[in-house]
Short mmCIF file of C-alpha atoms in Angstrom, two decimals:
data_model
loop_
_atom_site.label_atom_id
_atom_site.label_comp_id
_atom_site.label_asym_id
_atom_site.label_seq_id
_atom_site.Cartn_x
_atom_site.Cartn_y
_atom_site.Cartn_z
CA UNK W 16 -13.21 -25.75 31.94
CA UNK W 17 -14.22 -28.91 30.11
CA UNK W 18 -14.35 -26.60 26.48
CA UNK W 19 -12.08 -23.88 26.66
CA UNK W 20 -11.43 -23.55 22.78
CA UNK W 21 -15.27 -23.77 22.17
CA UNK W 22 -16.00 -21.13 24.69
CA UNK W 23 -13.76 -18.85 23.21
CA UNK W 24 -15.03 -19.15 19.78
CA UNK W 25 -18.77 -18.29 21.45
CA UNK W 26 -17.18 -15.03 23.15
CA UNK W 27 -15.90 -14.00 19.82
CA UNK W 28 -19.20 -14.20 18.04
CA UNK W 29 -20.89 -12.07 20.62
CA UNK W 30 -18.20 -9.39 20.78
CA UNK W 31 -18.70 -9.93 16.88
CA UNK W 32 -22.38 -9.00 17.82
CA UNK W 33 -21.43 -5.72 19.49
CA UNK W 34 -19.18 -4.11 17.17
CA UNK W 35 -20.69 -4.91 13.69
CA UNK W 36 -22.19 -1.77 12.34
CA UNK W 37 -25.85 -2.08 11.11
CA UNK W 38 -26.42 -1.78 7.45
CA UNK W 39 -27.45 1.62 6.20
CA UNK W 40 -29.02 2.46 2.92
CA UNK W 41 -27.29 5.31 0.73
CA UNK W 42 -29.79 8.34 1.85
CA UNK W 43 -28.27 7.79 5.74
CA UNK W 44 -25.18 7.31 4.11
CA UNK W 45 -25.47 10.27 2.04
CA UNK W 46 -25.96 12.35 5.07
CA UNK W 47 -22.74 11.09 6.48
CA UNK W 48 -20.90 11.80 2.90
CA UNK W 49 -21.60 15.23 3.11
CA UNK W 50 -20.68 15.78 6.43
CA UNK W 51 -17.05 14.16 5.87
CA UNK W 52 -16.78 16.16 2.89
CA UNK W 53 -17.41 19.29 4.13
CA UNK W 54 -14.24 18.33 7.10
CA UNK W 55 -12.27 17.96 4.54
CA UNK W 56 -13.18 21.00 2.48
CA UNK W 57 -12.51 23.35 5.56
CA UNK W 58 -9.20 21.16 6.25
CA UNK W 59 -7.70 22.05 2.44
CA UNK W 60 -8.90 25.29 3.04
CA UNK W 61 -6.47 25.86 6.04
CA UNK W 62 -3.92 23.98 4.30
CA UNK W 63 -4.15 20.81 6.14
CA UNK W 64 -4.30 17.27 4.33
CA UNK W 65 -7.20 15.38 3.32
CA UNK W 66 -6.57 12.76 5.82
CA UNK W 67 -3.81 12.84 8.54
CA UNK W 68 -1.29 15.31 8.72
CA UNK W 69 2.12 13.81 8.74
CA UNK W 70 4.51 16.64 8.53
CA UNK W 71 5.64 15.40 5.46
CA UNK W 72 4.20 17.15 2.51
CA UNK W 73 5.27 14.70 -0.18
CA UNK W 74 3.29 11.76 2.29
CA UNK W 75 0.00 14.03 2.61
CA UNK W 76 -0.03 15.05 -0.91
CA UNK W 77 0.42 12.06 -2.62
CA UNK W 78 -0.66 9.87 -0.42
CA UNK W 79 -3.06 10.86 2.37
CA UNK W 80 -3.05 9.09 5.25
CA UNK W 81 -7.05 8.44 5.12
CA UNK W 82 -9.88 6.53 7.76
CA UNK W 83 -9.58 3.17 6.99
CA UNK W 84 -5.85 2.70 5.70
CA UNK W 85 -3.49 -0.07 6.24
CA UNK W 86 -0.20 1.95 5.00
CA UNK W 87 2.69 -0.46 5.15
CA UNK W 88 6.51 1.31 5.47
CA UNK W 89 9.35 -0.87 4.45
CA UNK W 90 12.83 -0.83 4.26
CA UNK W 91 15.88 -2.73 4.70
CA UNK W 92 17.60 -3.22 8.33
CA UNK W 93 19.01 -0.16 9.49
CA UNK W 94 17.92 2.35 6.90
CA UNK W 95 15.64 4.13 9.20
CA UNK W 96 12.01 2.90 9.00
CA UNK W 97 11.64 2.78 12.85
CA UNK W 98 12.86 6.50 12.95
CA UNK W 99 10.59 7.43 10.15
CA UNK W 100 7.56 5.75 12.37
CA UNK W 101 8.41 8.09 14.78
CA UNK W 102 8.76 10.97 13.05
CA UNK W 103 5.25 10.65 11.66
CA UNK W 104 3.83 10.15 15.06
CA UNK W 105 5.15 12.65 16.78
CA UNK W 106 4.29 14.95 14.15
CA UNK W 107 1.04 13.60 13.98
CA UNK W 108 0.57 14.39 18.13
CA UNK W 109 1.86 18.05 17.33
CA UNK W 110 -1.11 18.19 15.30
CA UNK W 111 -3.44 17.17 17.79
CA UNK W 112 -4.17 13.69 16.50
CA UNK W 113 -3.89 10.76 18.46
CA UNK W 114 -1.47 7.71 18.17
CA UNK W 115 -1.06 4.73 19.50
CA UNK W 116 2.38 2.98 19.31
CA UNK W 117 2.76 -0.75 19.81
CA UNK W 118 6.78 -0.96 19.40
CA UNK W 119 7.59 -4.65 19.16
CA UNK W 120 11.05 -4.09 18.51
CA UNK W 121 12.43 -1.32 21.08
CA UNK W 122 11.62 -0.49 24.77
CA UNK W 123 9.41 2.56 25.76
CA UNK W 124 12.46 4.37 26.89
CA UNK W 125 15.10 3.74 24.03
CA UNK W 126 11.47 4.84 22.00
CA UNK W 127 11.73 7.88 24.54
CA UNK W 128 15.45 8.71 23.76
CA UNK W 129 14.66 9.25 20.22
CA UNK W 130 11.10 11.36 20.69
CA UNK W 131 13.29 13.54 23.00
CA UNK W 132 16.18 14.28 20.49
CA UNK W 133 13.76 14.97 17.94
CA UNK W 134 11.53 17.32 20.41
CA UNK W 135 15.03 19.18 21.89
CA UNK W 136 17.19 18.62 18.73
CA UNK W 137 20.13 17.13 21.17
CA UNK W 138 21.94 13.82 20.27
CA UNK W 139 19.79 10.47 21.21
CA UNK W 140 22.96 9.26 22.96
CA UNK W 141 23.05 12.08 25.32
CA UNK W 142 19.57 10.80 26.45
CA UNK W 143 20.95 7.59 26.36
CA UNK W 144 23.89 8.08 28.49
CA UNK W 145 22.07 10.37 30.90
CA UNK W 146 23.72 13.46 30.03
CA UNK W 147 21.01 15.69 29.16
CA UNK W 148 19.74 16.92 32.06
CA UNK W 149 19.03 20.47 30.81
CA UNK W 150 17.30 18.73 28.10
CA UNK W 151 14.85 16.68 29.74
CA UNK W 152 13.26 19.48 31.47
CA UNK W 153 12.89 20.90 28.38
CA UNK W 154 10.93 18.23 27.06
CA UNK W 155 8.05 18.43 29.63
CA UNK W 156 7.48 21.83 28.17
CA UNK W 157 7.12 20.20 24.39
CA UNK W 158 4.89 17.34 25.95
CA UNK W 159 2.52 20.22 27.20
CA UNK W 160 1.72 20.50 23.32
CA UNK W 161 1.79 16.50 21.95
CA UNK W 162 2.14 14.23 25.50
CA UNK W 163 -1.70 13.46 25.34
CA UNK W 164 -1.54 12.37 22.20
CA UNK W 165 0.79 10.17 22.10
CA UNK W 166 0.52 6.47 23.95
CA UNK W 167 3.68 3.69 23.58
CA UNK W 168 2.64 0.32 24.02
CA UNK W 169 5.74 -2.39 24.46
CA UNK W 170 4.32 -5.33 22.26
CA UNK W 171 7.22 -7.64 22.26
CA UNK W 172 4.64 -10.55 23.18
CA UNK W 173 2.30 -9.78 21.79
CA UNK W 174 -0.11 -10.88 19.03
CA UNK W 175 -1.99 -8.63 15.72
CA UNK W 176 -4.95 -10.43 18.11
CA UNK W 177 -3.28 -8.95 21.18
CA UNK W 178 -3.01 -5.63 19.73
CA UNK W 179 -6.29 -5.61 18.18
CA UNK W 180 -7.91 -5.96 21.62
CA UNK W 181 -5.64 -3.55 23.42
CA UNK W 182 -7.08 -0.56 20.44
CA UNK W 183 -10.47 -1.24 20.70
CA UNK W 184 -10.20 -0.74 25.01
CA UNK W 185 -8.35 2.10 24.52
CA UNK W 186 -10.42 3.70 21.63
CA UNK W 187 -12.99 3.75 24.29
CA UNK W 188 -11.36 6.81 26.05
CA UNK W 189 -8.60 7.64 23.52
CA UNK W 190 -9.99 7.19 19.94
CA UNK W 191 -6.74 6.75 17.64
CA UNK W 192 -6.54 8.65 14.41
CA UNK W 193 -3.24 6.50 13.99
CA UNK W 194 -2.23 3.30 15.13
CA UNK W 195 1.83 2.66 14.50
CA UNK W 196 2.81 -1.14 14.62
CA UNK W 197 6.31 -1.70 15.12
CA UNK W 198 7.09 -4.29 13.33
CA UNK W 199 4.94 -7.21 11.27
CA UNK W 200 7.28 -9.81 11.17
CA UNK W 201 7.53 -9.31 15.08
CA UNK W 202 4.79 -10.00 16.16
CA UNK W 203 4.15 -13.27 18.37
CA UNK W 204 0.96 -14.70 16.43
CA UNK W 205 1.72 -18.56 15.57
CA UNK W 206 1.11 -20.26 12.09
CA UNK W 207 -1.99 -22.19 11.65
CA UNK W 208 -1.16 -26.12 11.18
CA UNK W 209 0.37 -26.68 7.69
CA UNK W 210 0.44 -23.33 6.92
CA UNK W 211 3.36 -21.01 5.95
CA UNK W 212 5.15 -17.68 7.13
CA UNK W 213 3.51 -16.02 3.99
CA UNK W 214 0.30 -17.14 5.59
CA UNK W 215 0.99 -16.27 9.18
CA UNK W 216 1.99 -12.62 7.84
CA UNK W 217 -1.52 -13.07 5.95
CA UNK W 218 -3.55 -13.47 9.20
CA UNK W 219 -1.50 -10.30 10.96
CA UNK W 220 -2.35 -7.63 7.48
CA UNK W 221 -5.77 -8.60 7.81
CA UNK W 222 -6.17 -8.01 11.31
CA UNK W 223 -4.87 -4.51 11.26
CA UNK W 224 -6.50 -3.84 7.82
CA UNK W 225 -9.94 -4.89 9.99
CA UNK W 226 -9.22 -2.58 12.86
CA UNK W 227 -8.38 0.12 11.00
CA UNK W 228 -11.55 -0.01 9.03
CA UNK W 229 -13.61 -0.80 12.25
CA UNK W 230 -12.05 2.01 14.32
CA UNK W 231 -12.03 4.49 11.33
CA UNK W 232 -8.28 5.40 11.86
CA UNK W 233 -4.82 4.88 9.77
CA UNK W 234 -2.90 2.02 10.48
CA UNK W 235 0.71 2.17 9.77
CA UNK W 236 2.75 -1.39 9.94
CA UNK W 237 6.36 -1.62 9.76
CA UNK W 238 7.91 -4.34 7.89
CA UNK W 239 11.02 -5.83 6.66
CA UNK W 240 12.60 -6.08 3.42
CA UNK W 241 14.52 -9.22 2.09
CA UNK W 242 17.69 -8.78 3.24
CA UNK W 243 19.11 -10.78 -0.17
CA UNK W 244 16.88 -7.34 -2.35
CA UNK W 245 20.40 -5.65 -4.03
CA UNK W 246 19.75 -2.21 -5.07
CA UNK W 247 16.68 -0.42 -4.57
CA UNK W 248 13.76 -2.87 -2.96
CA UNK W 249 10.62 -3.01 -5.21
CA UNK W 250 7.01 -4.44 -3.73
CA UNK W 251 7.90 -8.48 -4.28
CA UNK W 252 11.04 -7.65 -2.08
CA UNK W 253 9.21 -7.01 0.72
CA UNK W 254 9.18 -9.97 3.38
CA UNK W 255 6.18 -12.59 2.87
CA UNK W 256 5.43 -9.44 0.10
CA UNK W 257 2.34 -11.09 -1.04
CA UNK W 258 -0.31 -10.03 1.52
CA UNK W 259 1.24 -7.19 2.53
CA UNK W 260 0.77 -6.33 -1.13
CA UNK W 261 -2.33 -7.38 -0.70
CA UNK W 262 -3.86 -6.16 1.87
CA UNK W 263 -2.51 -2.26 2.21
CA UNK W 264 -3.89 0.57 0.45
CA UNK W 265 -0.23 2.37 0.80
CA UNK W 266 3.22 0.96 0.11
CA UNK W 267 5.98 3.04 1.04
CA UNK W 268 9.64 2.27 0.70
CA UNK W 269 12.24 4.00 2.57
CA UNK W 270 15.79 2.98 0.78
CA UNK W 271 19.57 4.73 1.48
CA UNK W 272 22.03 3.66 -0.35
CA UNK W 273 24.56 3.42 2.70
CA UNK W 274 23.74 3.28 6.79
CA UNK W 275 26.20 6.59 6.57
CA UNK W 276 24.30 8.32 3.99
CA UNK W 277 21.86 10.96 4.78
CA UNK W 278 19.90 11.25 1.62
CA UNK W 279 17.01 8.71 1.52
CA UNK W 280 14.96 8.12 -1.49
CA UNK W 281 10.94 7.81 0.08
CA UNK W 282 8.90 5.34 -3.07
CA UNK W 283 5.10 5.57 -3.33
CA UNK W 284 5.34 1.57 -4.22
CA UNK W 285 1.72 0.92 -3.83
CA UNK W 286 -1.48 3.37 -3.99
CA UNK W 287 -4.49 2.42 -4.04
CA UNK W 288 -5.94 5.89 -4.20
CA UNK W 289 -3.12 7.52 -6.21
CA UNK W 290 -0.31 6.99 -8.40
CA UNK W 291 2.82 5.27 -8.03
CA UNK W 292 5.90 7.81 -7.26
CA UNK W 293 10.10 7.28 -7.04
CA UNK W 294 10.80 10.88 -6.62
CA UNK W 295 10.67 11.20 -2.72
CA UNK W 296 13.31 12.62 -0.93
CA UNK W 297 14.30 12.98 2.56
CA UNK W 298 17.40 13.99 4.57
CA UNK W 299 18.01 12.05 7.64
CA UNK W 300 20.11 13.45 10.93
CA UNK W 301 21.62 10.64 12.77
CA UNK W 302 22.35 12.04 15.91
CA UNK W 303 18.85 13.11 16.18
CA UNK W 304 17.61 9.99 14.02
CA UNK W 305 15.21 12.55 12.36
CA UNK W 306 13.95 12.97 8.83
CA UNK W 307 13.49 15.89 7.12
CA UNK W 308 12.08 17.46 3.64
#
């Protein structure tokens, strides 16, 4: 009562204590290598990715989705980069991996509305307007395949600390192969004293670049682009760009020309693992608020 900040900082350093791996020299590591590597073998072999499978084949061939990742997906309001999230999740689920969605931005159910137009291929607004009941029974039969795999988390208080926390409970029972954060710049977390917005977004990259590396899962964070970027964004458009440059493996930037169009260009901006790519391109359905290839 008399310290609370100081007994805080204690806790921290002793859940510090419990989930710090132990240092291991390159024979146990070794072991471990060859293990991984045999995974992936048998995954190319079936013609599966080398790290998640998106259900986009540009995304898992040039880019792989790996353990580890911080993959950042920009755009520009309104182009899409929520529906895009979701796209990747659910098609992630289908594939019996498991996501966790913290959607700062939208409630579960307008998140629900689009999953379900995707799943049934009938208009989001239908859900929307409650006039799809046909429909909605048919999407308990599609959850049978992805529902497990797929948890929404409504983060519009929440902190990157927050979030952090809620992960590690639920990788207890429900170990995520990808973590969708929707979006940065939403998040609650407050700058330090005399520090900036560049450095608040700082703190927040870091954070999910640490959990993804400590729960050996893909992280993919949503972000904005300057709204003043004319033409197609590049990396030092993004929003308080310079630790999301930073601090991601992946870059991608999803850019159409017009809200009405329904061509999308998909950049490999950043690759830390790869090269650098312009040539993406994806289709998008508005009534369904899908992408396709």
């Amino acid at each position: 009562i008399d310290a609370p900040k100081e007994f805080i900082d204690e806790m921290k350093k002793i859940e510090v204590d419990f989930i710090s791996n132990r240092p291991k020299d390159l024979n146990e590591l070794h072991e471990e290598y060859v293990v991984e590597y045999e995974q992936r073998k048998v995954k190319l072999g079936k013609g599966g990715s080398v790290g998640l499978i998106t259900g986009f084949k540009y995304i898992d061939e040039n880019c792989a989705f790996d353990k580890g990742d911080l993959i950042v997906l920009a755009a520009k309001t309104s182009v899409g980069k929520t529906a895009l999230a979701i796209n990747i999740a659910i098609n992630c689920s289908m594939y019996d991996q498991r996501v966790l969605f913290f959607s700062a931005e939208m409630t579960t159910s307008a998140i629900q509305n689009r999953i379900y137009a995707q799943l049934t291929g009938i208009a989001v607004t239908r859900f929307k307007y409650c006039n799809a009941d046909s429909s909605v029974n048919m999407v308990k039969v599609e959850l049978e395949t992805c529902g497990k795999n797929f948890k929404i988390i409504e983060a519009g208080n929440l902190t990157s600390e927050d979030i952090c926390r809620i992960a590690r409970r639920e990788a207890a029972l429900f170990m995520p192969d990808l973590i969708v954060v929707d979006y940065i710049q939403y998040l609650k977390d407050k700058p330090q004293r005399n520090s900036t917005n560049n450095d608040r977004i700082g703190e927040i990259t870091r954070s999910l670049h640490a959990l993804a590396q400590e729960l050996r899962c893909s992280v993919l964070a949503l972000s904005q682009v300057n709204r003043a970027a004319s033409g197609i964004p590049e990396l030092h458009n993004l929003r308080d760009s310079g630790n999301i440059e930073q601090d991601s493996e992946i870059v991608l930037i999803l850019h159409r020309e017009d809200r009405e169009d329904v061509e999308a260009q998909l950049i490999i901006a950043k690759n830390r693992n790869g090269a650098i790519r312009t040539d993406g391109r994806l289709k998008f359905d508005p009534k369904l608020t899908k992408f396709y290839e």
